[in-house]
Tab-separated table of C-alpha atoms in Angstrom:
chain	number	residue	atom	x	y	z
A	115	PRO	CA	6.354	48.421	33.222
A	116	VAL	CA	3.783	45.726	33.933
A	117	MET	CA	3.898	44.428	30.365
A	118	ARG	CA	7.692	44.568	30.374
A	119	GLU	CA	7.875	42.504	33.564
A	120	ALA	CA	5.365	40.010	32.179
A	121	GLY	CA	7.399	39.664	29.014
A	122	SER	CA	10.621	39.117	30.924
A	123	ALA	CA	8.963	36.488	33.117
A	124	ALA	CA	7.524	34.577	30.164
A	125	PRO	CA	9.424	31.392	29.243
A	126	LYS	CA	11.704	31.728	26.272
A	127	LYS	CA	10.744	29.817	23.148
A	128	THR	CA	13.119	27.182	21.926
A	129	ASP	CA	14.587	27.637	18.485
A	130	ALA	CA	13.150	24.677	16.572
A	131	SER	CA	15.693	24.882	13.760
A	132	ALA	CA	18.592	24.838	16.228
A	133	ALA	CA	17.075	21.838	17.995
A	134	ARG	CA	16.676	19.982	14.692
A	135	ALA	CA	20.271	20.779	13.776
A	136	THR	CA	21.431	19.371	17.096
A	137	VAL	CA	19.446	16.182	16.512
A	138	LEU	CA	20.766	15.734	12.976
A	139	ARG	CA	24.372	16.028	14.134
A	140	ASN	CA	24.007	12.734	15.961
A	141	PRO	CA	25.503	9.910	13.809
A	142	VAL	CA	22.968	7.335	15.030
A	143	VAL	CA	20.068	9.594	14.053
A	144	LEU	CA	21.681	10.295	10.676
A	145	ARG	CA	21.973	6.584	9.923
A	146	MET	CA	18.329	6.034	10.714
A	147	VAL	CA	17.425	9.067	8.571
A	148	ALA	CA	19.274	7.464	5.640
A	149	ILE	CA	17.528	4.120	6.193
A	150	ARG	CA	14.082	5.718	6.416
A	151	ALA	CA	14.634	7.942	3.353
A	152	LEU	CA	15.881	5.055	1.191
A	153	SER	CA	13.053	2.853	2.450
A	154	GLY	CA	10.583	5.505	1.307
A	155	VAL	CA	12.233	5.547	-2.123
A	156	TYR	CA	12.215	1.758	-2.405
A	157	GLU	CA	8.601	1.347	-1.289
A	158	THR	CA	7.408	3.851	-3.914
A	159	ILE	CA	9.008	2.439	-7.063
A	160	PHE	CA	6.663	-0.436	-7.841
A	161	PRO	CA	3.355	1.152	-6.685
A	162	SER	CA	4.076	4.187	-8.867
A	163	LEU	CA	4.838	2.060	-11.955
A	164	GLN	CA	2.468	-0.858	-11.443
A	165	LEU	CA	-0.257	0.391	-13.795
A	166	TYR	CA	2.256	1.314	-16.502
A	167	TYR	CA	4.043	-2.022	-16.062
A	168	PHE	CA	0.916	-4.072	-16.684
A	169	THR	CA	-0.056	-1.861	-19.609
A	170	PHE	CA	3.181	-1.539	-21.558
A	171	VAL	CA	5.186	-4.608	-20.543
A	172	PHE	CA	2.374	-7.190	-20.626
A	173	LYS	CA	0.307	-5.262	-23.234
A	174	MET	CA	-2.951	-5.391	-21.234
A	175	ASP	CA	-6.099	-3.486	-22.038
A	176	LYS	CA	-8.261	-1.881	-19.369
A	177	HIS	CA	-10.280	-5.041	-18.618
A	178	GLN	CA	-7.195	-7.202	-18.209
A	179	ARG	CA	-5.501	-4.539	-16.125
A	180	PHE	CA	-8.432	-4.380	-13.740
A	181	LEU	CA	-8.384	-8.158	-13.293
A	182	TRP	CA	-4.655	-8.478	-12.701
A	183	LEU	CA	-4.486	-5.430	-10.429
A	184	ALA	CA	-7.095	-7.069	-8.210
A	185	VAL	CA	-5.253	-10.412	-8.285
A	186	SER	CA	-1.886	-8.793	-7.503
A	187	GLY	CA	-3.408	-6.836	-4.616
A	188	ALA	CA	-4.837	-10.018	-3.087
A	189	ILE	CA	-1.528	-11.861	-3.510
A	190	MET	CA	0.472	-9.098	-1.843
A	191	ALA	CA	-2.021	-8.840	1.026
A	192	VAL	CA	-1.782	-12.570	1.727
A	193	ALA	CA	2.021	-12.517	1.493
A	194	GLU	CA	2.361	-9.612	3.907
A	195	LEU	CA	-0.414	-10.258	6.417
A	196	GLY	CA	-0.336	-14.052	6.434
A	197	PRO	CA	2.979	-14.549	8.281
A	198	THR	CA	2.305	-11.718	10.767
A	199	PRO	CA	1.563	-14.095	13.714
A	200	LEU	CA	4.777	-15.988	12.945
A	201	TRP	CA	6.907	-12.842	12.921
A	202	ALA	CA	5.262	-11.511	16.070
A	203	LYS	CA	5.891	-14.740	17.989
A	204	LEU	CA	9.444	-15.154	16.696
A	205	PHE	CA	10.574	-11.585	17.280
A	206	THR	CA	9.009	-11.459	20.734
A	207	LYS	CA	11.307	-14.277	21.791
A	208	SER	CA	14.474	-13.037	20.081
A	209	THR	CA	15.618	-9.562	19.118
A	210	THR	CA	18.547	-11.178	17.320
A	211	ALA	CA	16.120	-12.917	14.966
A	212	MET	CA	14.387	-9.562	14.435
A	213	LEU	CA	17.602	-8.302	12.813
A	214	TYR	CA	18.946	-11.282	10.892
A	215	VAL	CA	15.733	-12.882	9.601
A	216	PRO	CA	14.566	-9.747	7.710
A	217	LEU	CA	18.063	-9.226	6.303
A	218	ALA	CA	18.237	-12.810	5.028
A	219	LEU	CA	14.788	-12.556	3.438
A	220	ARG	CA	15.615	-9.260	1.766
A	221	MET	CA	18.761	-10.757	0.279
A	222	VAL	CA	16.564	-13.455	-1.259
A	223	ASP	CA	14.392	-10.732	-2.780
A	224	ILE	CA	17.451	-8.907	-4.137
A	225	VAL	CA	18.503	-12.042	-6.014
A	226	ALA	CA	14.993	-12.999	-7.159
A	227	ALA	CA	14.009	-9.598	-8.581
A	228	PRO	CA	16.348	-9.507	-11.620
A	229	LEU	CA	15.779	-13.203	-12.401
A	230	MET	CA	11.982	-12.995	-12.359
A	231	VAL	CA	11.572	-9.519	-13.852
A	232	LEU	CA	14.312	-9.026	-16.450
A	233	PHE	CA	14.638	-12.499	-17.944
A	234	VAL	CA	11.023	-13.722	-17.852
A	235	LYS	CA	8.212	-11.637	-19.311
A	236	ASP	CA	5.250	-13.676	-18.100
A	237	VAL	CA	2.411	-12.380	-15.955
A	238	TYR	CA	2.137	-15.591	-13.903
A	239	VAL	CA	5.835	-15.493	-13.031
A	240	PHE	CA	5.403	-11.832	-12.143
A	241	MET	CA	2.599	-12.725	-9.725
A	242	VAL	CA	4.953	-15.194	-8.052
A	243	TYR	CA	7.544	-12.441	-7.762
A	244	LEU	CA	5.015	-10.111	-6.112
A	245	PHE	CA	4.344	-12.770	-3.498
A	246	VAL	CA	8.093	-13.230	-2.878
A	247	TRP	CA	8.602	-9.457	-2.774
A	248	ARG	CA	6.024	-8.773	-0.095
A	249	PHE	CA	6.823	-11.888	1.930
A	250	CYS	CA	10.520	-11.000	2.070
A	251	ASN	CA	9.861	-7.372	3.028
A	252	ALA	CA	7.096	-7.847	5.588
A	253	ALA	CA	9.389	-8.800	8.489
A	254	PHE	CA	11.598	-5.724	8.079
A	255	SER	CA	8.900	-3.427	9.487
A	256	TYR	CA	9.354	-4.967	12.955
A	257	TRP	CA	13.045	-4.094	13.061
A	258	LYS	CA	12.429	-0.615	11.633
A	259	VAL	CA	9.890	0.298	14.305
A	260	ALA	CA	12.031	-1.148	17.112
A	261	ALA	CA	15.183	0.609	15.865
A	262	CYS	CA	13.410	3.979	15.743
A	263	ALA	CA	12.324	3.467	19.354
A	264	TRP	CA	15.903	2.581	20.348
A	265	VAL	CA	17.197	5.773	18.747
A	266	CYS	CA	14.619	7.842	20.641
A	267	ASP	CA	15.527	6.152	23.937
A	268	HIS	CA	19.242	6.640	23.301
A	269	ASP	CA	19.340	10.227	22.073
A	270	GLY	CA	15.831	11.630	22.389
A	271	GLY	CA	15.433	12.881	25.919
A	272	ASP	CA	12.707	15.505	25.673
A	273	ARG	CA	13.049	15.561	21.862
A	274	GLU	CA	11.633	12.136	21.049
A	275	GLY	CA	8.697	13.669	19.186
A	276	MET	CA	11.057	15.754	17.075
A	277	ILE	CA	13.170	12.715	16.162
A	278	LEU	CA	10.119	10.693	15.129
A	279	GLY	CA	8.897	13.684	13.140
A	280	VAL	CA	12.227	13.866	11.288
A	281	PHE	CA	12.016	10.148	10.462
A	282	THR	CA	8.483	10.529	9.095
A	283	MET	CA	9.451	13.649	7.166
A	284	VAL	CA	12.377	12.056	5.321
A	285	THR	CA	10.302	8.942	4.528
A	286	ASN	CA	7.513	10.998	2.977
A	287	LEU	CA	10.041	13.216	1.212
A	288	GLY	CA	11.667	10.164	-0.362
A	289	ARG	CA	8.283	8.895	-1.513
A	290	ALA	CA	7.244	12.223	-3.028
A	291	VAL	CA	10.516	12.838	-4.856
A	292	THR	CA	10.620	9.260	-6.169
A	293	SER	CA	7.042	9.351	-7.421
A	294	ALA	CA	7.646	12.607	-9.292
A	295	ALA	CA	10.952	11.406	-10.762
A	296	LEU	CA	9.463	8.109	-11.963
A	297	VAL	CA	6.581	9.808	-13.776
A	298	LEU	CA	9.010	12.235	-15.401
A	299	GLY	CA	11.156	9.249	-16.362
A	300	LEU	CA	8.286	7.835	-18.384
A	301	GLY	CA	8.478	10.881	-20.649
A	302	TRP	CA	12.257	10.605	-20.887
A	303	ALA	CA	11.851	6.943	-21.887
A	304	GLY	CA	9.649	7.933	-24.817
A	305	LEU	CA	6.060	7.487	-23.601
A	306	ARG	CA	3.601	8.487	-26.304
A	307	THR	CA	0.230	9.664	-25.057
A	308	THR	CA	-2.914	9.674	-27.144
A	309	ILE	CA	-6.381	10.926	-26.187
A	310	CYS	CA	-9.059	8.459	-27.278
A	311	LEU	CA	-12.057	10.008	-25.506
A	312	GLU	CA	-13.472	11.554	-28.676
A	313	ASP	CA	-13.668	8.177	-30.440
A	314	GLU	CA	-16.455	5.680	-29.923
A	315	GLY	CA	-17.036	1.996	-30.470
A	316	VAL	CA	-14.549	0.169	-32.684
A	317	GLU	CA	-12.536	3.296	-33.364
A	318	ARG	CA	-11.951	3.846	-29.663
A	319	ASP	CA	-10.842	0.245	-29.137
A	320	ALA	CA	-8.438	0.612	-32.049
A	321	CYS	CA	-7.079	3.851	-30.582
A	322	GLU	CA	-6.503	2.212	-27.201
A	323	ALA	CA	-4.756	-0.749	-28.800
A	324	ASP	CA	-2.579	1.537	-30.893
A	325	LYS	CA	-1.606	3.527	-27.784
A	326	ILE	CA	-0.457	0.320	-26.064
A	327	ASN	CA	1.315	-1.430	-28.914
A	328	ASN	CA	3.040	1.515	-30.588
A	329	GLN	CA	5.220	2.496	-27.643
A	330	PRO	CA	9.014	2.462	-28.084
A	331	GLU	CA	11.021	-0.445	-26.727
A	332	SER	CA	12.891	2.001	-24.487
A	333	LEU	CA	9.735	2.461	-22.401
A	334	THR	CA	9.477	-1.271	-21.710
A	335	MET	CA	13.170	-1.406	-20.839
A	336	TYR	CA	12.792	1.576	-18.501
A	337	LEU	CA	9.981	-0.104	-16.569
A	338	GLN	CA	11.842	-3.391	-16.258
A	339	VAL	CA	15.079	-1.719	-15.152
A	340	MET	CA	13.313	0.342	-12.499
A	341	VAL	CA	11.566	-2.688	-10.998
A	342	GLY	CA	14.235	-5.349	-11.586
A	343	VAL	CA	17.492	-3.405	-11.144
A	344	MET	CA	17.086	-0.035	-9.468
A	345	ALA	CA	14.770	-1.240	-6.704
A	346	PRO	CA	17.043	-4.186	-5.728
A	347	LEU	CA	20.091	-1.896	-5.658
A	348	ILE	CA	18.374	0.500	-3.269
A	349	GLU	CA	17.247	-2.473	-1.194
A	350	LEU	CA	20.852	-3.682	-1.022
A	351	VAL	CA	21.991	-0.292	0.317
A	352	VAL	CA	19.225	-0.417	2.949
A	353	CYS	CA	20.394	-3.886	4.015
A	354	LEU	CA	24.003	-2.703	4.334
A	355	LEU	CA	22.988	0.289	6.449
A	356	THR	CA	20.828	-1.986	8.614
A	357	TRP	CA	23.708	-4.436	9.070
A	358	GLU	CA	26.047	-1.616	10.150
A	359	PHE	CA	23.522	0.066	12.436
A	360	PRO	CA	25.252	0.577	15.824
A	361	ILE	CA	22.236	-0.197	18.045
A	362	ARG	CA	21.823	-3.906	17.540
A	363	PRO	CA	21.188	-7.024	19.656
A	364	GLY	CA	24.234	-7.765	21.793
A	365	SER	CA	25.732	-4.279	21.450
A	366	GLN	CA	26.786	-2.154	24.398
A	367	MET	CA	24.553	0.694	23.218
A	368	LEU	CA	21.441	-1.491	23.413
A	369	ASP	CA	22.473	-2.751	26.859
A	370	ASP	CA	22.854	0.842	28.064
A	371	ILE	CA	19.413	1.713	26.692
A	372	CYS	CA	17.845	-1.236	28.521
A	373	LYS	CA	19.543	-0.240	31.794
A	374	LYS	CA	18.452	3.361	31.341
A	375	GLN	CA	14.839	2.342	30.796
A	376	THR	CA	14.953	-0.022	33.784
A	377	GLU	CA	16.219	2.729	36.092
A	378	SER	CA	13.611	5.130	34.720
A	379	TYR	CA	10.878	2.605	35.475
A	380	ARG	CA	12.157	2.009	39.010
A	381	SER	CA	12.261	5.727	39.680
A	382	ARG	CA	8.566	5.946	38.879
A	383	THR	CA	7.670	3.044	41.152
A	384	SER	CA	6.242	4.199	44.522
A	385	PRO	CA	8.025	2.443	47.415
A	386	LYS	CA	6.497	1.835	50.820
A	387	ALA	CA	7.242	4.309	53.624
A	388	THR	CA	8.420	3.390	57.112
A	389	CYS	CA	6.120	5.118	59.609
A	390	HIS	CA	6.133	5.635	63.362
A	391	ILE	CA	2.747	5.656	65.123
A	392	VAL	CA	2.851	8.457	67.690
A	393	ASP	CA	0.106	9.129	70.243
A	394	ASN	CA	-0.985	12.768	69.885
A	395	ASP	CA	-3.086	12.799	73.064
A	396	ASP	CA	-1.913	15.783	75.159
A	397	SER	CA	-3.731	14.658	78.327
A	398	GLY	CA	-0.458	13.538	79.841
A	399	ASP	CA	3.175	13.467	78.880
A	400	SER	CA	3.948	10.234	80.787
A	401	ASP	CA	2.236	7.365	82.492
A	402	ALA	CA	2.109	6.646	86.218
A	403	ALA	CA	5.596	5.139	86.168
A	404	GLY	CA	7.017	8.257	84.465
A	405	ARG	CA	7.582	6.488	81.167
A	406	ARG	CA	6.980	8.124	77.785
A	407	PRO	CA	4.334	6.696	75.489
A	408	SER	CA	5.622	3.905	73.274
A	409	THR	CA	6.292	4.448	69.608
A	410	THR	CA	5.595	1.612	67.206
A	411	THR	CA	7.433	1.275	63.932
A	412	SER	CA	5.490	-0.243	61.081
A	413	THR	CA	5.462	-0.302	57.345
A	414	MET	CA	2.438	1.174	55.696
A	415	SER	CA	1.550	2.130	52.167
A	416	PRO	CA	0.146	5.518	51.262
A	417	PRO	CA	-3.641	5.727	51.141
A	418	GLN	CA	-5.113	4.607	47.857
A	419	HIS	CA	-6.834	7.933	47.261
A	420	GLN	CA	-3.616	9.920	47.559
A	421	THR	CA	-1.790	11.024	44.417
A	422	LEU	CA	1.921	10.344	44.669
A	423	PRO	CA	4.003	12.988	42.913
A	424	GLN	CA	6.700	11.763	40.540
A	425	THR	CA	10.113	13.095	41.476
A	426	HIS	CA	13.723	12.620	40.472
A	427	ILE	CA	15.608	9.396	40.973
A	428	GLY	CA	16.378	8.739	44.623
A	429	ARG	CA	13.692	11.079	45.959
A	430	SER	CA	10.027	10.682	46.601
A	431	ALA	CA	7.318	12.386	48.615
A	432	PHE	CA	4.098	11.351	50.332
A	433	SER	CA	1.308	13.638	51.511
A	434	PHE	CA	-1.004	12.556	54.328
A	435	GLU	CA	-4.036	14.208	55.884
A	436	VAL	CA	-3.426	15.893	59.249
A	437	PRO	CA	-5.235	13.883	61.928
A	438	GLU	CA	-7.392	15.423	64.568
A	439	ALA	CA	-6.181	15.899	68.112
A	440	GLY	CA	-6.248	12.760	70.209
A	441	ARG	CA	-5.770	10.450	67.206
A	442	GLU	CA	-2.661	8.627	66.213
A	443	SER	CA	-0.814	10.195	63.304
A	444	PRO	CA	1.736	8.511	61.064
A	445	VAL	CA	5.094	10.196	60.943
A	446	CYS	CA	6.891	8.841	57.888
A	447	SER	CA	10.572	8.762	57.228
A	448	PRO	CA	11.775	9.224	53.634
A	449	PRO	CA	11.551	5.945	51.713
A	450	SER	CA	14.650	4.412	50.269
A	451	LEU	CA	15.107	3.242	46.733
A	452	ASP	CA	17.312	0.399	45.685
A	453	ILE	CA	18.562	1.392	42.234
A	454	GLY	CA	21.662	-0.314	40.977
A	455	GLY	CA	22.624	-1.386	44.482
A	456	VAL	CA	22.440	2.163	45.880
A	457	SER	CA	19.868	2.862	48.628
């Protein structure tokens, strides 16, 4: 009986799958899931094919590849990290700019990718494209992080962690599936692999050169199409979903979120309490003239060492130490909160 009562008194566990299904039925969450999944796909295409692109499109050996991989990494780092102070200052002043500036830059990248990848097969032009690519995509991260926070504030409640977990899950799932599909696509495009480890000296160099130069033209076309066509198309879909996202600067949904967060902050703010100082001395109930002791009304804050419990909106509570007999004790009336004009 004891164990049965303990089991009945234990809190019931929430069904995680049912909670996830409830979250995914929300259209705003679903739109963000689509944006995050496609962003994971887009961000994986070039990093997964970069080594193969330098090898089979530009016909580079291992020494040249090492050099240009280092150069491309430095270029992309400068393009992405260099304008960070500019984006931070601009987007702090205007949430409208945080939406439209990244979209405009990504449209530039969508147009530049086919022109600089498909029609020009030059490594220096490709380095310029890498700079344009990272520069145009760097600002989008600010909107993506802010939009995920808006979705959590709008629909999260006590499930904000679950929503963020779903966003991370679909992003990583898109990356994993894309990486696997791209490597499999190399085989479908006709990649010929040769093991040159058993050769030495001149024979090994000849084997490596033969492995690079004797690939079918379909492999080169596959790499160029993935980087210059497929990636921009996915980026275009991401831009369209971002443009149609319902929580945006100037929308009623964003205004409601801001009001909700403001009220939540005010409810956690500890107001001052109106207290009456009452003489607790029981030596006499009245003075010589028969008058009752005076009561003084003052405004006092709770002692600094007291911990003020957080309560629901419109209610609060203060706890004070009980004074000794003969000392004045504060008798506090419930504080009032001014939230939205209601006291």
